[in-house]
Backbone as ProteinMPNN parsed JSONL, in Angstrom:
{"seq_chain_A": "MAILFKTPISENSAFKFIEEALSGTHQYDGYLNIASDAGEKALSWGPAMHAEEFKAEISEILRQTWDAARFWVVYERRDDRRDPETTDIRNAAFRLTRGYAGVIVVTLSLLGKRDSANDLELVFVCFEQDFHRRNFRVRYEGKAISDDS", "coords_chain_A": {"N_chain_A": [[-83.279, 123.264, -19.243], [-82.481, 120.516, -20.567], [-79.392, 119.214, -23.097], [-79.235, 118.3, -26.285], [-76.79, 117.497, -28.2], [-77.477, 115.989, -30.924], [-77.803, 115.91, -33.801], [-76.087, 115.709, -35.36], [-75.093, 116.99, -38.622], [-73.2, 117.088, -42.462], [-70.551, 118.713, -43.251], [-71.287, 119.27, -45.92], [-73.936, 119.231, -46.107], [-75.293, 120.958, -44.973], [-74.062, 123.319, -46.162], [-76.093, 122.893, -48.83], [-78.343, 122.789, -47.946], [-78.451, 125.626, -47.663], [-78.327, 127.094, -49.539], [-79.681, 125.954, -51.157], [-81.925, 126.725, -49.591], [-81.83, 129.823, -49.72], [-81.735, 129.848, -52.798], [-84.577, 129.509, -53.217], [-88.206, 130.427, -53.306], [-89.38, 130.373, -51.105], [-89.777, 133.12, -48.696], [-87.699, 134.474, -46.556], [-86.599, 135.466, -42.771], [-83.521, 135.863, -41.632], [-80.388, 135.545, -39.745], [-77.156, 135.582, -38.838], [-75.292, 134.845, -36.08], [-72.011, 134.99, -35.068], [-69.496, 133.463, -32.04], [-66.945, 133.794, -30.102], [-63.833, 133.33, -28.752], [-62.609, 136.19, -29.243], [-65.126, 137.956, -29.217], [-68.559, 138.349, -29.611], [-70.879, 138.712, -32.454], [-73.059, 139.569, -34.491], [-75.485, 139.437, -38.206], [-78.201, 140.473, -38.859], [-80.562, 139.71, -42.2], [-81.633, 142.511, -43.17], [-84.396, 144.105, -44.575], [-82.926, 145.379, -46.891], [-81.909, 144.316, -48.381], [-81.04, 141.676, -50.156], [-81.372, 138.189, -51.134], [-79.333, 137.197, -52.565], [-77.09, 139.016, -51.308], [-77.249, 138.853, -48.48], [-76.401, 135.949, -48.538], [-73.538, 136.403, -49.912], [-72.892, 137.382, -47.331], [-72.687, 135.327, -45.445], [-71.942, 133.105, -46.285], [-68.951, 134.828, -47.021], [-68.219, 135.163, -44.183], [-68.563, 132.195, -43.202], [-66.119, 130.969, -44.494], [-64.435, 133.01, -43.502], [-64.486, 131.681, -41.428], [-63.977, 128.811, -41.39], [-61.018, 129.055, -41.65], [-59.903, 129.899, -39.859], [-61.23, 127.976, -38.139], [-61.09, 124.815, -39.221], [-62.391, 122.814, -38.244], [-64.537, 121.562, -38.524], [-67.923, 120.763, -36.018], [-71.555, 120.234, -37.209], [-74.829, 121.424, -36.556], [-77.7, 120.267, -36.486], [-81.192, 121.525, -36.307], [-84.161, 121.233, -35.165], [-88.135, 121.983, -34.998], [-90.278, 120.342, -35.261], [-88.624, 117.685, -33.951], [-88.33, 119.042, -31.761], [-86.618, 120.251, -30.25], [-83.974, 121.8, -28.663], [-84.016, 125.802, -27.999], [-82.155, 128.151, -30.976], [-80.405, 129.314, -30.194], [-79.87, 128.177, -26.633], [-78.892, 126.242, -27.87], [-76.852, 127.318, -29.512], [-74.81, 128.77, -26.622], [-74.802, 126.712, -24.659], [-72.337, 124.897, -25.929], [-71.2, 127.097, -26.65], [-70.164, 127.343, -24.132], [-69.296, 124.906, -22.805], [-67.058, 124.376, -24.427], [-65.19, 125.647, -23.226], [-62.433, 125.247, -22.63], [-60.941, 124.489, -24.22], [-59.058, 125.868, -26.915], [-59.612, 128.758, -29.537], [-62.418, 127.808, -30.392], [-64.905, 128.355, -32.34], [-68.346, 129.389, -31.979], [-71.428, 129.091, -35.161], [-73.932, 130.478, -35.214], [-76.989, 129.771, -37.674], [-79.976, 131.449, -38.422], [-82.279, 130.629, -40.818], [-86.22, 132.089, -41.271], [-89.385, 131.325, -41.627], [-90.788, 133.348, -43.472], [-94.123, 133.239, -43.724], [-94.617, 131.086, -42.806], [-93.692, 128.554, -40.962], [-92.284, 125.682, -41.458], [-90.379, 125.354, -43.843], [-88.316, 126.611, -41.688], [-84.424, 126.985, -41.235], [-82.067, 126.36, -39.038], [-79.031, 126.058, -38.049], [-75.644, 124.517, -36.077], [-72.822, 125.759, -35.913], [-70.005, 124.052, -34.983], [-66.606, 125.043, -34.153], [-63.528, 123.962, -34.808], [-60.05, 124.499, -33.862], [-58.469, 122.184, -33.542], [-58.531, 118.954, -34.059], [-57.651, 116.712, -32.663], [-59.706, 118.299, -30.403], [-62.038, 118.441, -31.459], [-63.294, 116.005, -31.983], [-63.157, 114.897, -28.861], [-65.008, 116.646, -28.311], [-67.111, 115.747, -29.265], [-66.98, 112.867, -28.632], [-67.182, 113.22, -26.019], [-69.448, 114.444, -25.493], [-71.337, 114.362, -27.001], [-74.262, 113.182, -28.093], [-75.736, 112.771, -25.34], [-77.599, 114.033, -22.931], [-77.04, 117.148, -21.554], [-76.709, 119.051, -18.64], [-78.124, 122.484, -17.843], [-76.176, 123.187, -15.683], [-73.831, 122.206, -16.769]], "CA_chain_A": [[-83.334, 121.97, -19.667], [-80.951, 119.336, -21.331], [-79.018, 119.857, -24.524], [-79.084, 117.188, -26.798], [-75.795, 116.837, -29.526], [-77.847, 114.375, -31.087], [-78.445, 116.264, -34.413], [-74.625, 116.191, -36.516], [-74.732, 116.434, -40.288], [-72.077, 117.366, -42.869], [-71.175, 120.059, -43.928], [-72.165, 119.848, -47.886], [-75.62, 118.686, -46.106], [-75.849, 122.197, -43.473], [-73.987, 124.224, -47.096], [-76.879, 122.145, -49.715], [-79.631, 123.794, -47.682], [-78.019, 127.077, -47.122], [-78.063, 126.974, -51.349], [-82.064, 125.426, -51.101], [-83.176, 128.084, -48.939], [-81.665, 131.489, -50.245], [-82.189, 130.154, -53.939], [-85.878, 128.911, -53.328], [-88.857, 130.934, -53.511], [-89.64, 131.445, -49.836], [-89.355, 134.151, -48.256], [-87.377, 133.736, -45.024], [-85.629, 136.502, -41.951], [-82.395, 135.197, -41.637], [-80.159, 136.129, -38.93], [-76.086, 134.547, -38.169], [-74.144, 135.181, -35.6], [-70.766, 134.52, -34.231], [-69.606, 133.313, -30.734], [-65.761, 133.126, -30.169], [-63.046, 134.625, -27.511], [-62.92, 137.944, -29.181], [-65.966, 138.126, -28.84], [-69.64, 138.234, -30.583], [-70.653, 139.272, -33.426], [-74.732, 139.19, -34.985], [-75.644, 140.153, -38.161], [-79.13, 139.931, -39.86], [-81.152, 139.989, -43.617], [-81.762, 143.731, -43.316], [-85.316, 144.437, -45.037], [-83.705, 145.718, -48.662], [-80.423, 142.746, -48.864], [-81.808, 140.888, -51.839], [-81.686, 137.047, -50.94], [-77.8, 137.093, -52.847], [-76.541, 139.723, -50.477], [-77.109, 138.204, -47.553], [-76.035, 134.732, -48.98], [-72.3, 136.175, -49.714], [-72.354, 137.608, -46.337], [-73.073, 134.371, -45.205], [-70.416, 132.544, -46.732], [-67.388, 135.284, -46.463], [-67.93, 134.771, -42.653], [-68.018, 131.177, -42.963], [-64.987, 131.466, -45.053], [-63.812, 133.241, -42.653], [-64.238, 130.533, -39.872], [-63.16, 127.586, -42.021], [-59.417, 129.887, -42.267], [-59.604, 129.612, -38.271], [-61.489, 126.658, -37.199], [-61.211, 124.277, -39.91], [-62.599, 121.141, -37.861], [-66.516, 121.762, -38.016], [-69.284, 119.785, -36.181], [-72.783, 120.823, -37.604], [-75.561, 120.439, -35.716], [-79.261, 120.429, -37.31], [-81.651, 122.173, -35.037], [-86.328, 121.518, -36.146], [-88.838, 121.881, -34.25], [-90.499, 118.425, -35.557], [-88.244, 116.926, -32.806], [-88.85, 119.374, -30.578], [-85.082, 121.331, -29.983], [-84.438, 123.837, -27.864], [-83.757, 126.235, -29.201], [-81.165, 127.755, -31.032], [-79.751, 130.533, -28.409], [-79.231, 127.64, -25.46], [-77.766, 125.217, -28.191], [-75.362, 127.95, -29.415], [-74.986, 128.743, -25.373], [-74.071, 125.02, -25.359], [-72.004, 124.636, -26.509], [-69.458, 128.234, -26.496], [-69.559, 127.435, -22.991], [-68.654, 123.468, -23.0], [-65.391, 124.375, -25.02], [-64.178, 126.907, -23.28], [-61.637, 124.815, -22.547], [-60.278, 124.305, -25.604], [-58.502, 127.209, -27.145], [-59.214, 128.832, -30.757], [-63.331, 127.633, -30.592], [-65.756, 129.375, -32.751], [-69.531, 128.536, -32.487], [-71.969, 129.79, -35.232], [-75.117, 130.119, -35.798], [-77.754, 130.545, -38.307], [-81.548, 131.087, -38.892], [-83.446, 131.36, -41.569], [-87.349, 131.97, -41.086], [-89.663, 131.745, -43.179], [-91.892, 134.558, -42.574], [-95.434, 132.922, -43.573], [-95.106, 129.861, -42.096], [-92.442, 127.527, -40.512], [-92.315, 124.127, -42.488], [-89.177, 125.176, -44.478], [-87.592, 127.175, -40.951], [-83.426, 126.2, -41.284], [-81.397, 126.469, -38.398], [-77.761, 125.25, -38.488], [-75.293, 125.717, -34.845], [-71.329, 125.123, -36.613], [-69.131, 124.189, -33.838], [-65.597, 125.603, -35.584], [-62.503, 123.918, -34.46], [-58.998, 124.936, -34.58], [-57.132, 120.698, -34.082], [-58.966, 118.082, -34.829], [-58.375, 115.744, -31.519], [-60.806, 119.035, -29.591], [-63.779, 118.192, -31.966], [-63.661, 114.347, -31.445], [-62.974, 115.154, -28.106], [-66.419, 117.388, -28.061], [-68.423, 114.415, -30.021], [-66.773, 111.725, -27.669], [-67.733, 113.531, -24.645], [-70.799, 115.575, -24.962], [-72.344, 113.845, -28.5], [-76.093, 112.386, -27.238], [-75.568, 112.28, -23.992], [-78.382, 115.408, -22.116], [-76.182, 117.681, -20.709], [-77.401, 120.422, -18.258], [-77.801, 123.948, -17.744], [-75.075, 123.672, -14.866], [-72.863, 121.378, -16.963]], "C_chain_A": [[-82.927, 121.433, -20.622], [-81.297, 119.867, -22.216], [-78.552, 118.658, -25.521], [-78.08, 117.129, -27.489], [-75.978, 116.307, -30.27], [-77.647, 114.482, -32.893], [-77.665, 116.437, -35.779], [-74.709, 116.422, -38.208], [-74.056, 116.9, -40.573], [-71.819, 118.814, -43.326], [-71.181, 120.237, -44.861], [-73.208, 119.454, -47.279], [-75.814, 120.63, -45.902], [-75.494, 123.354, -45.197], [-75.452, 124.15, -48.394], [-77.973, 122.484, -49.559], [-79.808, 124.748, -47.324], [-78.768, 127.359, -48.885], [-79.588, 127.06, -51.095], [-82.946, 126.372, -50.755], [-83.232, 129.363, -49.792], [-81.71, 131.239, -51.585], [-83.885, 129.965, -53.866], [-86.561, 130.432, -53.552], [-89.82, 131.423, -52.237], [-88.884, 132.612, -49.582], [-88.872, 133.699, -46.588], [-86.793, 135.684, -44.434], [-84.939, 136.148, -41.941], [-80.942, 136.189, -40.679], [-78.757, 134.978, -38.448], [-75.914, 135.201, -37.231], [-73.404, 134.293, -34.513], [-70.371, 134.249, -32.996], [-67.915, 132.668, -30.863], [-64.827, 133.872, -29.287], [-63.325, 135.597, -27.989], [-64.194, 138.346, -28.991], [-67.429, 137.48, -29.4], [-70.179, 139.222, -31.515], [-72.15, 138.894, -34.509], [-74.694, 140.385, -36.591], [-77.105, 139.318, -38.807], [-79.702, 140.63, -41.362], [-81.868, 140.976, -43.266], [-84.049, 143.319, -44.722], [-85.236, 144.949, -46.262], [-82.593, 144.735, -48.955], [-81.039, 141.915, -50.036], [-80.858, 139.55, -50.73], [-79.495, 136.662, -51.013], [-76.743, 137.5, -52.39], [-76.303, 139.432, -49.192], [-76.793, 137.093, -47.602], [-74.104, 134.934, -48.87], [-71.835, 137.106, -48.625], [-71.832, 136.27, -46.02], [-71.117, 133.553, -44.927], [-68.898, 133.297, -46.919], [-67.259, 134.938, -44.829], [-67.607, 133.286, -42.209], [-66.725, 130.595, -43.533], [-64.125, 131.528, -44.35], [-63.103, 132.452, -41.339], [-63.765, 129.176, -40.31], [-61.784, 128.242, -41.588], [-59.41, 129.751, -40.365], [-59.265, 129.012, -37.57], [-61.659, 125.942, -38.588], [-62.115, 123.252, -39.897], [-64.331, 121.742, -37.339], [-67.356, 120.664, -37.523], [-70.556, 120.159, -36.85], [-74.848, 119.863, -36.94], [-76.647, 120.928, -36.759], [-81.218, 120.9, -36.016], [-83.507, 121.969, -35.368], [-86.826, 121.464, -34.98], [-89.951, 120.679, -34.06], [-90.396, 117.096, -34.197], [-87.366, 116.75, -31.741], [-86.959, 119.564, -29.574], [-85.011, 121.752, -29.78], [-84.19, 124.244, -28.825], [-82.285, 127.218, -29.943], [-79.946, 128.683, -29.98], [-78.484, 129.015, -27.763], [-78.979, 126.203, -26.117], [-76.882, 125.799, -27.924], [-74.283, 128.193, -27.833], [-74.043, 127.902, -25.475], [-73.152, 125.088, -24.846], [-70.542, 125.298, -26.398], [-69.462, 127.929, -24.69], [-68.81, 126.047, -22.293], [-66.929, 123.609, -23.24], [-64.769, 125.694, -24.24], [-62.927, 125.87, -22.761], [-60.389, 123.829, -23.885], [-60.326, 125.902, -26.276], [-58.855, 127.391, -29.226], [-60.929, 127.931, -31.275], [-64.017, 129.041, -31.581], [-67.563, 128.723, -32.98], [-70.602, 129.75, -33.646], [-73.492, 129.325, -35.488], [-76.074, 130.953, -36.378], [-78.922, 130.12, -39.408], [-82.134, 131.876, -40.147], [-85.027, 131.01, -41.982], [-88.123, 132.255, -41.714], [-90.954, 132.818, -42.543], [-93.383, 134.053, -42.705], [-94.895, 132.045, -43.084], [-93.026, 129.233, -41.374], [-91.783, 126.808, -40.582], [-91.02, 124.88, -43.043], [-88.02, 126.018, -43.336], [-85.961, 125.709, -42.235], [-82.981, 126.646, -40.281], [-80.268, 125.639, -37.769], [-76.843, 126.185, -36.366], [-73.643, 124.603, -35.31], [-71.01, 125.254, -34.968], [-67.704, 123.785, -34.324], [-64.782, 125.064, -33.791], [-61.535, 123.6, -34.206], [-58.114, 123.846, -34.598], [-59.143, 120.094, -33.687], [-59.956, 117.03, -33.666], [-60.015, 116.896, -30.279], [-62.159, 118.272, -30.072], [-63.987, 116.225, -31.705], [-63.518, 114.172, -29.878], [-64.508, 115.007, -27.253], [-66.596, 116.533, -28.396], [-68.016, 113.083, -28.783], [-67.903, 111.485, -26.36], [-69.294, 113.922, -24.907], [-72.024, 114.725, -26.566], [-73.445, 112.348, -28.366], [-76.181, 111.637, -26.047], [-76.647, 114.335, -23.999], [-77.59, 115.664, -21.292], [-76.976, 119.401, -20.279], [-77.466, 121.362, -18.118], [-76.69, 123.748, -17.042], [-74.059, 122.823, -15.417], [-71.606, 121.716, -17.214]], "O_chain_A": [[-83.051, 122.007, -21.704], [-82.288, 120.517, -22.546], [-77.427, 118.178, -25.389], [-78.271, 115.961, -27.827], [-74.993, 115.801, -30.807], [-77.379, 113.43, -33.475], [-78.057, 116.94, -36.831], [-74.083, 115.586, -38.858], [-73.526, 117.559, -39.678], [-72.582, 119.726, -43.646], [-71.087, 121.425, -45.168], [-73.916, 119.094, -48.22], [-76.422, 121.354, -46.691], [-76.405, 124.116, -45.525], [-75.841, 125.222, -48.856], [-78.767, 122.603, -50.493], [-80.833, 125.131, -46.761], [-79.86, 127.914, -49.007], [-80.368, 127.993, -50.903], [-84.038, 126.768, -51.163], [-84.2, 129.854, -50.372], [-81.744, 132.33, -52.156], [-84.409, 130.514, -54.835], [-85.898, 131.421, -53.863], [-90.637, 132.342, -52.199], [-87.804, 133.006, -50.019], [-89.405, 132.955, -45.764], [-86.642, 136.687, -45.132], [-85.277, 135.215, -42.67], [-80.632, 137.338, -40.995], [-78.968, 133.893, -37.905], [-76.357, 136.347, -37.313], [-73.734, 133.47, -33.659], [-71.061, 135.017, -32.327], [-67.578, 131.615, -31.403], [-65.06, 135.064, -29.091], [-64.257, 136.217, -27.476], [-64.227, 139.431, -28.411], [-67.501, 136.27, -29.617], [-69.965, 140.427, -31.386], [-72.113, 137.899, -35.232], [-74.247, 141.532, -36.577], [-77.207, 138.133, -39.127], [-79.414, 141.782, -41.687], [-82.994, 140.608, -42.931], [-84.444, 142.338, -45.352], [-86.22, 145.168, -46.968], [-82.558, 144.413, -50.142], [-81.813, 142.679, -50.612], [-80.008, 139.805, -49.877], [-78.706, 136.212, -50.182], [-75.644, 136.991, -52.611], [-75.208, 139.712, -48.706], [-76.774, 136.707, -46.433], [-73.375, 134.195, -48.209], [-70.724, 137.632, -48.695], [-70.655, 136.01, -46.267], [-70.102, 133.48, -44.234], [-67.856, 132.644, -46.965], [-66.218, 134.48, -44.357], [-66.817, 132.973, -41.318], [-66.276, 129.63, -42.914], [-63.196, 130.731, -44.223], [-62.064, 132.477, -40.679], [-63.156, 128.472, -39.504], [-61.372, 127.42, -40.769], [-58.336, 129.324, -39.941], [-58.305, 128.897, -36.809], [-62.501, 126.526, -39.27], [-62.629, 122.748, -40.896], [-64.919, 122.114, -36.323], [-67.605, 119.708, -38.257], [-69.996, 121.107, -37.4], [-75.504, 118.822, -36.914], [-76.484, 121.771, -37.64], [-81.925, 120.294, -35.211], [-83.981, 122.946, -35.949], [-86.233, 121.02, -33.997], [-90.365, 120.22, -32.995], [-91.152, 116.251, -33.717], [-86.61, 115.962, -31.172], [-86.486, 119.037, -28.567], [-85.64, 122.742, -30.151], [-84.08, 123.808, -29.971], [-81.234, 126.949, -29.362], [-78.947, 128.439, -29.304], [-77.305, 128.755, -28.007], [-78.861, 125.183, -25.437], [-76.115, 125.629, -26.976], [-73.106, 127.835, -27.887], [-72.939, 127.979, -26.013], [-72.913, 125.278, -23.653], [-69.425, 124.814, -26.218], [-68.545, 128.47, -24.071], [-67.936, 126.12, -21.429], [-65.966, 123.187, -22.598], [-64.002, 126.533, -24.713], [-62.422, 126.768, -22.088], [-59.527, 122.971, -24.079], [-61.194, 126.772, -26.209], [-58.514, 126.548, -30.056], [-60.893, 127.396, -32.383], [-63.734, 130.238, -31.543], [-67.94, 127.905, -33.818], [-70.699, 130.936, -33.331], [-74.004, 128.256, -35.82], [-76.281, 132.14, -36.127], [-79.044, 129.352, -40.362], [-82.359, 133.058, -40.405], [-85.308, 130.069, -42.725], [-88.036, 133.238, -42.451], [-91.665, 132.896, -41.541], [-94.065, 134.422, -41.749], [-94.106, 132.761, -42.469], [-91.835, 129.536, -41.445], [-90.689, 126.839, -40.017], [-90.385, 124.99, -41.994], [-86.89, 126.183, -43.797], [-86.013, 124.762, -43.021], [-83.432, 127.79, -40.211], [-80.512, 124.662, -37.06], [-77.039, 127.231, -35.749], [-73.406, 123.405, -35.151], [-71.423, 126.017, -34.095], [-67.44, 122.671, -34.775], [-64.999, 125.328, -32.608], [-61.444, 122.374, -34.143], [-57.1, 123.941, -35.29], [-60.229, 120.547, -33.325], [-60.551, 116.038, -34.087], [-60.943, 116.38, -29.656], [-63.024, 117.715, -29.397], [-64.929, 115.58, -31.245], [-63.845, 113.027, -29.563], [-65.012, 114.256, -26.418], [-66.037, 115.826, -27.557], [-68.915, 112.494, -28.181], [-68.702, 110.658, -25.921], [-70.181, 113.42, -24.217], [-73.237, 114.753, -26.775], [-73.357, 111.127, -28.495], [-76.509, 110.484, -25.766], [-76.461, 115.339, -24.687], [-77.251, 114.904, -20.385], [-77.459, 120.329, -20.929], [-76.292, 121.686, -18.295], [-75.756, 124.159, -17.731], [-73.198, 122.556, -14.578], [-70.754, 120.844, -17.384]]}, "name": "protein", "num_of_chains": 1, "seq": "MAILFKTPISENSAFKFIEEALSGTHQYDGYLNIASDAGEKALSWGPAMHAEEFKAEISEILRQTWDAARFWVVYERRDDRRDPETTDIRNAAFRLTRGYAGVIVVTLSLLGKRDSANDLELVFVCFEQDFHRRNFRVRYEGKAISDDS"}
């Protein structure tokens, strides 16, 4: 399946979406994944974990990511547009950025326990250098990227 990096949103919009989701009345299962040259780390929203605790952990991880790689491109993934799966977008972003130093790819999924109407799925592609971010956007945004690219 071809990946299309086509739905960038601002960091502020991403944080607002996260805040609204975790402050609202909807019940979610949450997953956060961080992939970098240092390896991969996953965090899931455990059954006994309160929304504020999960939000605090997400905030801390995103703060650490910001400290390491300040130049972000955030993509929102949605079913209604028939976007590829979050994991596929993450894997493509990680593969395509191997030539850039210090890239961190973070995925956040907040999936509704009752239905998918309020799901939130975000992919943060974080760069140490702004020119790497700009180069990534020029090379890949709005263009279909095949699995073997």
